[in-house]
Short mmCIF file of C-alpha atoms in Angstrom, two decimals:
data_model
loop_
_atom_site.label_atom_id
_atom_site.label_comp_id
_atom_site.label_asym_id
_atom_site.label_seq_id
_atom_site.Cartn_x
_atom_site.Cartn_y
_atom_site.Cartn_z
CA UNK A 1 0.00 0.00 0.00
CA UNK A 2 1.50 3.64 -1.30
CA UNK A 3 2.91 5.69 2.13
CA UNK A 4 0.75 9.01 1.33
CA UNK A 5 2.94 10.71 3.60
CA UNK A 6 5.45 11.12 1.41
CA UNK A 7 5.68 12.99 -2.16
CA UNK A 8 4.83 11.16 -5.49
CA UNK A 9 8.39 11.94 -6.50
CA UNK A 10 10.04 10.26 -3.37
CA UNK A 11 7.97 7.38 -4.10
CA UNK A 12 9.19 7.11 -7.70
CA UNK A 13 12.26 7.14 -6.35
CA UNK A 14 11.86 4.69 -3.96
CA UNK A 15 10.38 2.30 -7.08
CA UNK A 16 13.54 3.48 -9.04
CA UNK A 17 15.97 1.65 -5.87
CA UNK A 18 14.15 -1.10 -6.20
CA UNK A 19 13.56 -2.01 -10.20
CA UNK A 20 16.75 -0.48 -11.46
CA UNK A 21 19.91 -2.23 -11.98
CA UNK A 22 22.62 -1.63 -9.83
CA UNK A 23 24.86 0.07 -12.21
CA UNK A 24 22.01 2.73 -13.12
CA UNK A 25 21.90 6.13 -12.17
CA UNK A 26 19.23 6.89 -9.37
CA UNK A 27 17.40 10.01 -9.75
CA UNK A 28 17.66 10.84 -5.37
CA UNK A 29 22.00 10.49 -5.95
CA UNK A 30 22.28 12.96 -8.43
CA UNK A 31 25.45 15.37 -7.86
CA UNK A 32 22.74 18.06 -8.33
CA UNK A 33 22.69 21.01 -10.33
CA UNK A 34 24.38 25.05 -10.39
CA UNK A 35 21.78 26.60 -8.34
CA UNK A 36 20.05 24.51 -5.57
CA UNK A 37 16.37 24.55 -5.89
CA UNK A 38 13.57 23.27 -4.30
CA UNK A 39 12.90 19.58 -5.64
CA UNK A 40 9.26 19.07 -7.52
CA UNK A 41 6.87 16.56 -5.31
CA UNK A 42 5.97 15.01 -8.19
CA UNK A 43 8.56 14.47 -10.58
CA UNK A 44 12.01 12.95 -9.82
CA UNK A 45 15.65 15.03 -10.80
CA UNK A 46 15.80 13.30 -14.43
CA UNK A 47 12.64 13.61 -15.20
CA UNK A 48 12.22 17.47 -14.68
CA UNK A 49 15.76 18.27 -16.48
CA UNK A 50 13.41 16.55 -19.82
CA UNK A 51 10.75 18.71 -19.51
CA UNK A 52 12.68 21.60 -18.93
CA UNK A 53 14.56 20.43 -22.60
CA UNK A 54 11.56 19.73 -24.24
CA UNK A 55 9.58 23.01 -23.53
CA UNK A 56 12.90 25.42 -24.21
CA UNK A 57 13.47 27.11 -27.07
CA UNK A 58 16.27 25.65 -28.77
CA UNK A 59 14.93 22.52 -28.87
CA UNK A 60 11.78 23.34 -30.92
CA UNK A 61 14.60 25.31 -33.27
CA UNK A 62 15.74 22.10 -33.97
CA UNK A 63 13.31 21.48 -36.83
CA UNK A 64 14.53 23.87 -38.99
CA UNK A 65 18.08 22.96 -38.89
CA UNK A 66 19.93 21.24 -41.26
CA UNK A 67 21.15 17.13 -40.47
CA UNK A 68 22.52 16.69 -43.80
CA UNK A 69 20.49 17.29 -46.76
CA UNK A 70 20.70 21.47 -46.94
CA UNK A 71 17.21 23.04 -47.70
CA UNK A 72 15.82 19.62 -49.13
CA UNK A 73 12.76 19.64 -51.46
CA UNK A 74 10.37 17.10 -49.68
CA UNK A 75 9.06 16.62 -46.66
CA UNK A 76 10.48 13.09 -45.12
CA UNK A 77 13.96 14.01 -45.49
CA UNK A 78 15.77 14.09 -41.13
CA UNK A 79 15.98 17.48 -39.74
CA UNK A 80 18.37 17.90 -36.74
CA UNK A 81 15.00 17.31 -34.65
CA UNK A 82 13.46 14.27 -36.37
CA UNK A 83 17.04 13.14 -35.65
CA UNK A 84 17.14 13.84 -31.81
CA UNK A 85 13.93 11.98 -31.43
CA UNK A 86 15.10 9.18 -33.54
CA UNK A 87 18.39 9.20 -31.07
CA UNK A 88 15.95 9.27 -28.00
CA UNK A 89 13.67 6.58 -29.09
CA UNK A 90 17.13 3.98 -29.65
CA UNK A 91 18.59 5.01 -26.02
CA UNK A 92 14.99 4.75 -24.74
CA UNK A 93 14.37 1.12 -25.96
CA UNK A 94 18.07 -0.02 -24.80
CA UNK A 95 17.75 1.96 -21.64
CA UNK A 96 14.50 0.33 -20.77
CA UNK A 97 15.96 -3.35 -21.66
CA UNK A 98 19.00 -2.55 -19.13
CA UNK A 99 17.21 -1.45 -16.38
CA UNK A 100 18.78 2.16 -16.83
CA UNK A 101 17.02 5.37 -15.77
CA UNK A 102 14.89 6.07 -19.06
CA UNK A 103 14.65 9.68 -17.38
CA UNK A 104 18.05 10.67 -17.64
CA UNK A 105 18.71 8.75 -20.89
CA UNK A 106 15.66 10.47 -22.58
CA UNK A 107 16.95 14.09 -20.92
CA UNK A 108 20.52 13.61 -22.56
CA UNK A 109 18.91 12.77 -26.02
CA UNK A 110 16.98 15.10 -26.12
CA UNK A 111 19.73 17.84 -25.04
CA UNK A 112 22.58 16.60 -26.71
CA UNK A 113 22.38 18.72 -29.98
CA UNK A 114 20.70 21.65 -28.88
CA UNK A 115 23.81 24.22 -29.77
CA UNK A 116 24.02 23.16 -33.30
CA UNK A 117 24.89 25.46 -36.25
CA UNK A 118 22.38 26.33 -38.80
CA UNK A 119 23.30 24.17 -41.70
CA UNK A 120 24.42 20.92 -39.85
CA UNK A 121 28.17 20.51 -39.55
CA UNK A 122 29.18 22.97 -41.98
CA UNK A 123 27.89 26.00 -39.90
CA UNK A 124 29.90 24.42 -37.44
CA UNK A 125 32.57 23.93 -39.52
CA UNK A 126 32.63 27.64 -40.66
CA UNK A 127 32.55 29.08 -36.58
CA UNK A 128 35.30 26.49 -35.92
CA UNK A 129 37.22 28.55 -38.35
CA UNK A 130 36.55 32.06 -37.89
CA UNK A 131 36.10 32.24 -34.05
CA UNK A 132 39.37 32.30 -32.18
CA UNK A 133 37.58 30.87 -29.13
CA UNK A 134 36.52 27.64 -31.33
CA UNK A 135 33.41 26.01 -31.52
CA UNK A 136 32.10 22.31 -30.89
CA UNK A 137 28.89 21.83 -30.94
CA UNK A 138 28.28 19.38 -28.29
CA UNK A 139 30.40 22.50 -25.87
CA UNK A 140 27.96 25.04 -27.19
CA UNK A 141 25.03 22.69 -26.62
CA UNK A 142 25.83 22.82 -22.62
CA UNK A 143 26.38 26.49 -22.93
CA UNK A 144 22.82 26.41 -24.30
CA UNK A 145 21.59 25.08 -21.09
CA UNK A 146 23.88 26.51 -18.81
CA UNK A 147 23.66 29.94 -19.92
CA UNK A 148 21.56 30.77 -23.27
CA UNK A 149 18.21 29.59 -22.75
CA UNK A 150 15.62 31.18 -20.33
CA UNK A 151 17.34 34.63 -21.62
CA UNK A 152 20.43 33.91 -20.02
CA UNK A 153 19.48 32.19 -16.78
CA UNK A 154 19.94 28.74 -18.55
CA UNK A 155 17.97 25.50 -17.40
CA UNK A 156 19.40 24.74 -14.17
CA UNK A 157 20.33 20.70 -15.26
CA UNK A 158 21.12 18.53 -12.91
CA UNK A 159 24.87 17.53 -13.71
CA UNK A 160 24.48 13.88 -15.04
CA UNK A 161 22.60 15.89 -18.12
CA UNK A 162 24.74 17.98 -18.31
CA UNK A 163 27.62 15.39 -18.49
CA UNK A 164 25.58 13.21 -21.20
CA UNK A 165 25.60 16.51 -23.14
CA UNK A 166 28.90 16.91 -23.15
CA UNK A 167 30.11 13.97 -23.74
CA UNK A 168 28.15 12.35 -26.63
CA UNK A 169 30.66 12.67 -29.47
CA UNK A 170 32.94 9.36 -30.33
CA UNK A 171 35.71 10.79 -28.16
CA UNK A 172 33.56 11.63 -25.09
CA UNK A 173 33.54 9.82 -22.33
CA UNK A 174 30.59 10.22 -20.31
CA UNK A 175 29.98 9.22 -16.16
CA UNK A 176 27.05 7.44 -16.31
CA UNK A 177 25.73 4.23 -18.19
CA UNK A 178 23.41 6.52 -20.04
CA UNK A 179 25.09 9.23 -21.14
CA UNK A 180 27.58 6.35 -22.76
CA UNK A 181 23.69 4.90 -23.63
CA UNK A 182 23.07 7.89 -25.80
CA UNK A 183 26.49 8.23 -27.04
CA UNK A 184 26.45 5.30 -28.92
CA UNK A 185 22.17 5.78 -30.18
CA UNK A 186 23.58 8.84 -31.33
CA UNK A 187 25.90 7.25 -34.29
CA UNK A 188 23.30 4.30 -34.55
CA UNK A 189 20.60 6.56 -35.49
CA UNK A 190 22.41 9.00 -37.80
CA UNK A 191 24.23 5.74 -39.47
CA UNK A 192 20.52 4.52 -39.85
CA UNK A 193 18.53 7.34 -41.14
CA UNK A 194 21.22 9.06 -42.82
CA UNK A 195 21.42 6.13 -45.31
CA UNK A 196 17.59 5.80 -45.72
CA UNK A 197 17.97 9.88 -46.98
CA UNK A 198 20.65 8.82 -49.02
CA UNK A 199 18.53 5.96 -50.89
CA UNK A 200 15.58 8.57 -50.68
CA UNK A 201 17.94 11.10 -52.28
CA UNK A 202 18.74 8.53 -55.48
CA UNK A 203 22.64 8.71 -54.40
CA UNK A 204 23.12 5.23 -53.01
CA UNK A 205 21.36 2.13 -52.93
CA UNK A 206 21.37 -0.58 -50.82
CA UNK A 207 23.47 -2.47 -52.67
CA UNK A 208 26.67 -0.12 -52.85
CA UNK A 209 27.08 -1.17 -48.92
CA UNK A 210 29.79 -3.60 -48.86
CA UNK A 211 28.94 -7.07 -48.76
CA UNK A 212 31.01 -7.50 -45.66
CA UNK A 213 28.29 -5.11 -43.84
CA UNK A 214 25.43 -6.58 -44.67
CA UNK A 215 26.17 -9.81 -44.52
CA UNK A 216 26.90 -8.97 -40.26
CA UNK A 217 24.87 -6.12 -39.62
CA UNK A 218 21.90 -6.86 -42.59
CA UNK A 219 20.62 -5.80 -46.09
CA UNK A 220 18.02 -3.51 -44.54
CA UNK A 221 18.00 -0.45 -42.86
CA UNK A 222 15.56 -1.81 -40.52
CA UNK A 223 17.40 -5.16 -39.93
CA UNK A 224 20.84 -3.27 -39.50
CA UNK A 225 18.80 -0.81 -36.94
CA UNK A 226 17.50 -4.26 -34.82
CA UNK A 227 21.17 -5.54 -35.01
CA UNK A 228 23.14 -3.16 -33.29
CA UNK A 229 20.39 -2.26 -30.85
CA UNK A 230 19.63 -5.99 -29.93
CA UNK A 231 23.74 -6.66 -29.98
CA UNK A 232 24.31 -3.28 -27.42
CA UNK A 233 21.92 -5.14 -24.88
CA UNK A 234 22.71 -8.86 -24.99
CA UNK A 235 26.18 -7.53 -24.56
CA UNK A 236 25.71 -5.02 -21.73
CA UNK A 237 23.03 -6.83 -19.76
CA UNK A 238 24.33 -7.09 -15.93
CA UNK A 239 27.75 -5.74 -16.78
CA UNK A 240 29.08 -2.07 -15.20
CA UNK A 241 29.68 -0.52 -19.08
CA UNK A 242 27.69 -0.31 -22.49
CA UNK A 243 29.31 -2.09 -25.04
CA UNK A 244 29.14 -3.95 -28.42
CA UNK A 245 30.21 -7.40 -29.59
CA UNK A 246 33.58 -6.45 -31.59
CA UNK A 247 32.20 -7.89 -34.53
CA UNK A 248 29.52 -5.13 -35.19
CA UNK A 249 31.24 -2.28 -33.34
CA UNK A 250 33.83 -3.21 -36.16
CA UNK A 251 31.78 -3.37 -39.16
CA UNK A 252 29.41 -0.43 -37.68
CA UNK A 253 32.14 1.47 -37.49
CA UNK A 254 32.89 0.50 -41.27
CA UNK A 255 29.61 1.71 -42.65
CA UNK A 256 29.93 5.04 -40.83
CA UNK A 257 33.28 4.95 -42.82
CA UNK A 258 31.44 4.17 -45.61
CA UNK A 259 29.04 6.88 -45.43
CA UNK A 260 31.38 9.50 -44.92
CA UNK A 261 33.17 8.44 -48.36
CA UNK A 262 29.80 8.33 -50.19
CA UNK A 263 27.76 11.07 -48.32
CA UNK A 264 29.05 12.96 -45.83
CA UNK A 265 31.36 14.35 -48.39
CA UNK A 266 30.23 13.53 -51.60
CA UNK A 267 30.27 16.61 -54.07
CA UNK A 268 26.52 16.42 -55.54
CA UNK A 269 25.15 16.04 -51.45
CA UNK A 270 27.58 18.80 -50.88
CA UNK A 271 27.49 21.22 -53.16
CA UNK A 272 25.78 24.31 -51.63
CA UNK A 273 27.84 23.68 -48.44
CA UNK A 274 30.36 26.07 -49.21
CA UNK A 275 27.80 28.83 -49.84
CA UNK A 276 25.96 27.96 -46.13
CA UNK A 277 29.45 28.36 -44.72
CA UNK A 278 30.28 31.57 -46.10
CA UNK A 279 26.83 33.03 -45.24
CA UNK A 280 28.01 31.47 -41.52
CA UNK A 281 31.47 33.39 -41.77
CA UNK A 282 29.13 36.82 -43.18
CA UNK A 283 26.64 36.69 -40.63
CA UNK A 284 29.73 36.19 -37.64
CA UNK A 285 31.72 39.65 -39.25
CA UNK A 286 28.18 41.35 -39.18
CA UNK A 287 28.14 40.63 -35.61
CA UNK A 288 31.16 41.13 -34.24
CA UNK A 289 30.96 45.08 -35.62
CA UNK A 290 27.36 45.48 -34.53
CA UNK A 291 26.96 43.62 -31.29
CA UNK A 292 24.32 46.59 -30.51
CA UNK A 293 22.22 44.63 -32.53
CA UNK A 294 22.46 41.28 -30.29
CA UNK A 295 19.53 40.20 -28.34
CA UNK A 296 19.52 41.47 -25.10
CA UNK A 297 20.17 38.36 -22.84
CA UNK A 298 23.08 37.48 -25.33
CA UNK A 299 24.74 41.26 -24.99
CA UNK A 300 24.57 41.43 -21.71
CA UNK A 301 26.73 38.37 -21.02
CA UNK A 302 29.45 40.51 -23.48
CA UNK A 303 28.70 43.15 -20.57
CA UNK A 304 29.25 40.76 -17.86
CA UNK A 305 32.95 40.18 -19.37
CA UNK A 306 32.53 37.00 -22.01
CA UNK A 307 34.42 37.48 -25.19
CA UNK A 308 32.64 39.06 -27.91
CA UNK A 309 33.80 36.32 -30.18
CA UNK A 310 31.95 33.80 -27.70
CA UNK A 311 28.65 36.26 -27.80
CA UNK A 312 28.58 36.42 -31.48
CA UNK A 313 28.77 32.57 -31.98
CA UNK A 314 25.61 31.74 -29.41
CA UNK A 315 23.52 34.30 -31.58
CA UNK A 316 24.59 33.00 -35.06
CA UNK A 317 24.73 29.21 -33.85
CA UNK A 318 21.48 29.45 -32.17
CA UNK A 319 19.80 30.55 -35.54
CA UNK A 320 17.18 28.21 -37.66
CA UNK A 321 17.89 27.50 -41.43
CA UNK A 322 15.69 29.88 -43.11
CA UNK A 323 16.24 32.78 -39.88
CA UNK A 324 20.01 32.47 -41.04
CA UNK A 325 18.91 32.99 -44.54
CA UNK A 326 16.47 35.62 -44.00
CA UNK A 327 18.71 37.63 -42.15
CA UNK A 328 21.91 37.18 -44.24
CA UNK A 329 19.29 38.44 -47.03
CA UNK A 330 18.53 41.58 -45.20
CA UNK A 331 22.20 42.35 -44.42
CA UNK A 332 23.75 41.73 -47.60
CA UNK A 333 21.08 41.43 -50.64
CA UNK A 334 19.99 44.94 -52.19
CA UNK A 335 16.26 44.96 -52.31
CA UNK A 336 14.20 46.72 -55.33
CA UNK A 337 13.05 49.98 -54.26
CA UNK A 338 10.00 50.71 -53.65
CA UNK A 339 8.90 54.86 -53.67
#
């Protein structure tokens, strides 16, 4: 019988000590977040941190940003939100199977590409290059919830989020079971749908994949998507880490080779990359001579002493697809007049 003397949120937690594995991350031990606040009675640490993602700003941005068809003309093609969701939906499933915190593992996908560029990796390519103080996106994406959103007062995460965040690229190397969870949905999901644009997009087919591939991970996107999920959790399952059988990390790792070769850098996919970048570098030298022009909330951390370099990059990285456009239009493109 339920204790009604306590909160609904201590009694989720309670539930979490008891179902969870022993190498999950309990919502009540979090290392906490920035500013102590008052915890909700109703929904645990984890749990709140996804809301808080879900409901900002820059997530709902996401759908008009590029993943890695620019500006496609159609309307199934990934966006750099159909692709978080596709990312959450892998660590969710594998999460679940482990006996992980679903809560934390859903925050992390959710958050974990928040700070991208306009125009995929090219904007960030182009900021990389022009901005002395560099710029990766999965960095900028915790600066997005540290500091951008809520104009400037930032999310308040709890640090296991926060963590995930920063840490979901190939060479992170995050604390918890589901940050390293996400980490690895991450590739399995761009991997996956990236190719399934690419067959949409008439430049491969399914039979340019190396034999080698499909004959371990399958001859279907679908079947390839089942292997590697169903391979990360019969090899995980009781065991302190996240891991794959060598055999598909190994040819995985060869079809993400592959696409790069055939996709991620192939000329015809490519082509109008070099124009989104220099629109990147335009909009950045606009910037950094008019930072009067900033939004408020992203000025007044120039105030506050951040470099203006830093400043200029949240406003242009935090820009949609057609907002870059539109403004890069109004800067730069004469318009007919009209008397």
């Amino acid at each position: 019988m339920a204790d009604y003397d306590t909160s609904i949120r201590e009694r989720l937690e309670q539930r979490e000590k008891e179902y969870l594995s022993p190498y999950a991350s309990l919502s009540c031990e979090s290392k906490g977040r920035e500013r102590e606040e008052e915890p909700c009675d109703i929904r645990p640490a984890y749990q709140r941190d996804r809301d808080r993602i879900l409901h900002c700003k820059s997530f709902r941005r996401l759908k008009d940003k590029t993943q890695v068809f620019l500006t496609p003309n159609g309307d199934h093609y990934r966006t750099r939100l159909t692709h978080t969701l596709e990312v959450s939906q892998i660590a969710r499933t594998i999460a679940k199977a482990l006996r992980m915190n679903e809560d934390l593992t859903e925050a992390i996908a959710l958050g974990h590409d928040l700070g991208h560029t306009p125009f995929g990796h090219a904007g960030e390519r182009a900021l990389n290059r022009v901005s002395p103080c560099g710029f990766v996106h999965s960095e900028q994406s915790v600066r997005v919830v540290e500091k951008l959103e809520q104009d400037g007062r930032g999310l308040n995460l709890s640090y296991e989020v926060r963590d995930g965040i920063r840490n979901h690229q190939t060479a992170g190397k995050p604390s918890t079971l589901e940050g390293k969870i996400v980490r690895l949905s991450d590739k399995i999901a761009y991997i996956h749908h990236d190719m399934d644009d690419a067959v949409r997009a008439g430049v491969l087919k399914e039979s340019n994949i190396p034999v080698e591939i499909r004959r371990v991970l399958g001859d279907t996107g679908s079947a390839r998507l089942d292997r590697m999920v169903h391979d990360i959790i019969s090899n995980s399952e009781g065991k302190p880490d996240i891991v794959m059988s060598p055999e598909t990390e190994e040819n995985m790792m060869a079809l993400r080779a592959f696409m790069y070769r055939e996709v991620y850098v192939n000329p015809v996919v490519k082509a109008d990359e070099l124009k989104a970048e220099k629109m990147i570098e335009a909009l950045y030298a606009y910037y950094l001579e008019h930072l009067q022009e900033l939004p408020e909330y992203i000025l007044n951390a120039y105030l506050e002493g951040e470099p203006k370099e830093a400043v200029v990059c949240d406003y242009v990285a935090s820009m949609s697809d057609k907002f870059a456009i539109t403004t890069f239009q109004k800067l730069y493109i004469p318009r007919s007049w009209q008397g």
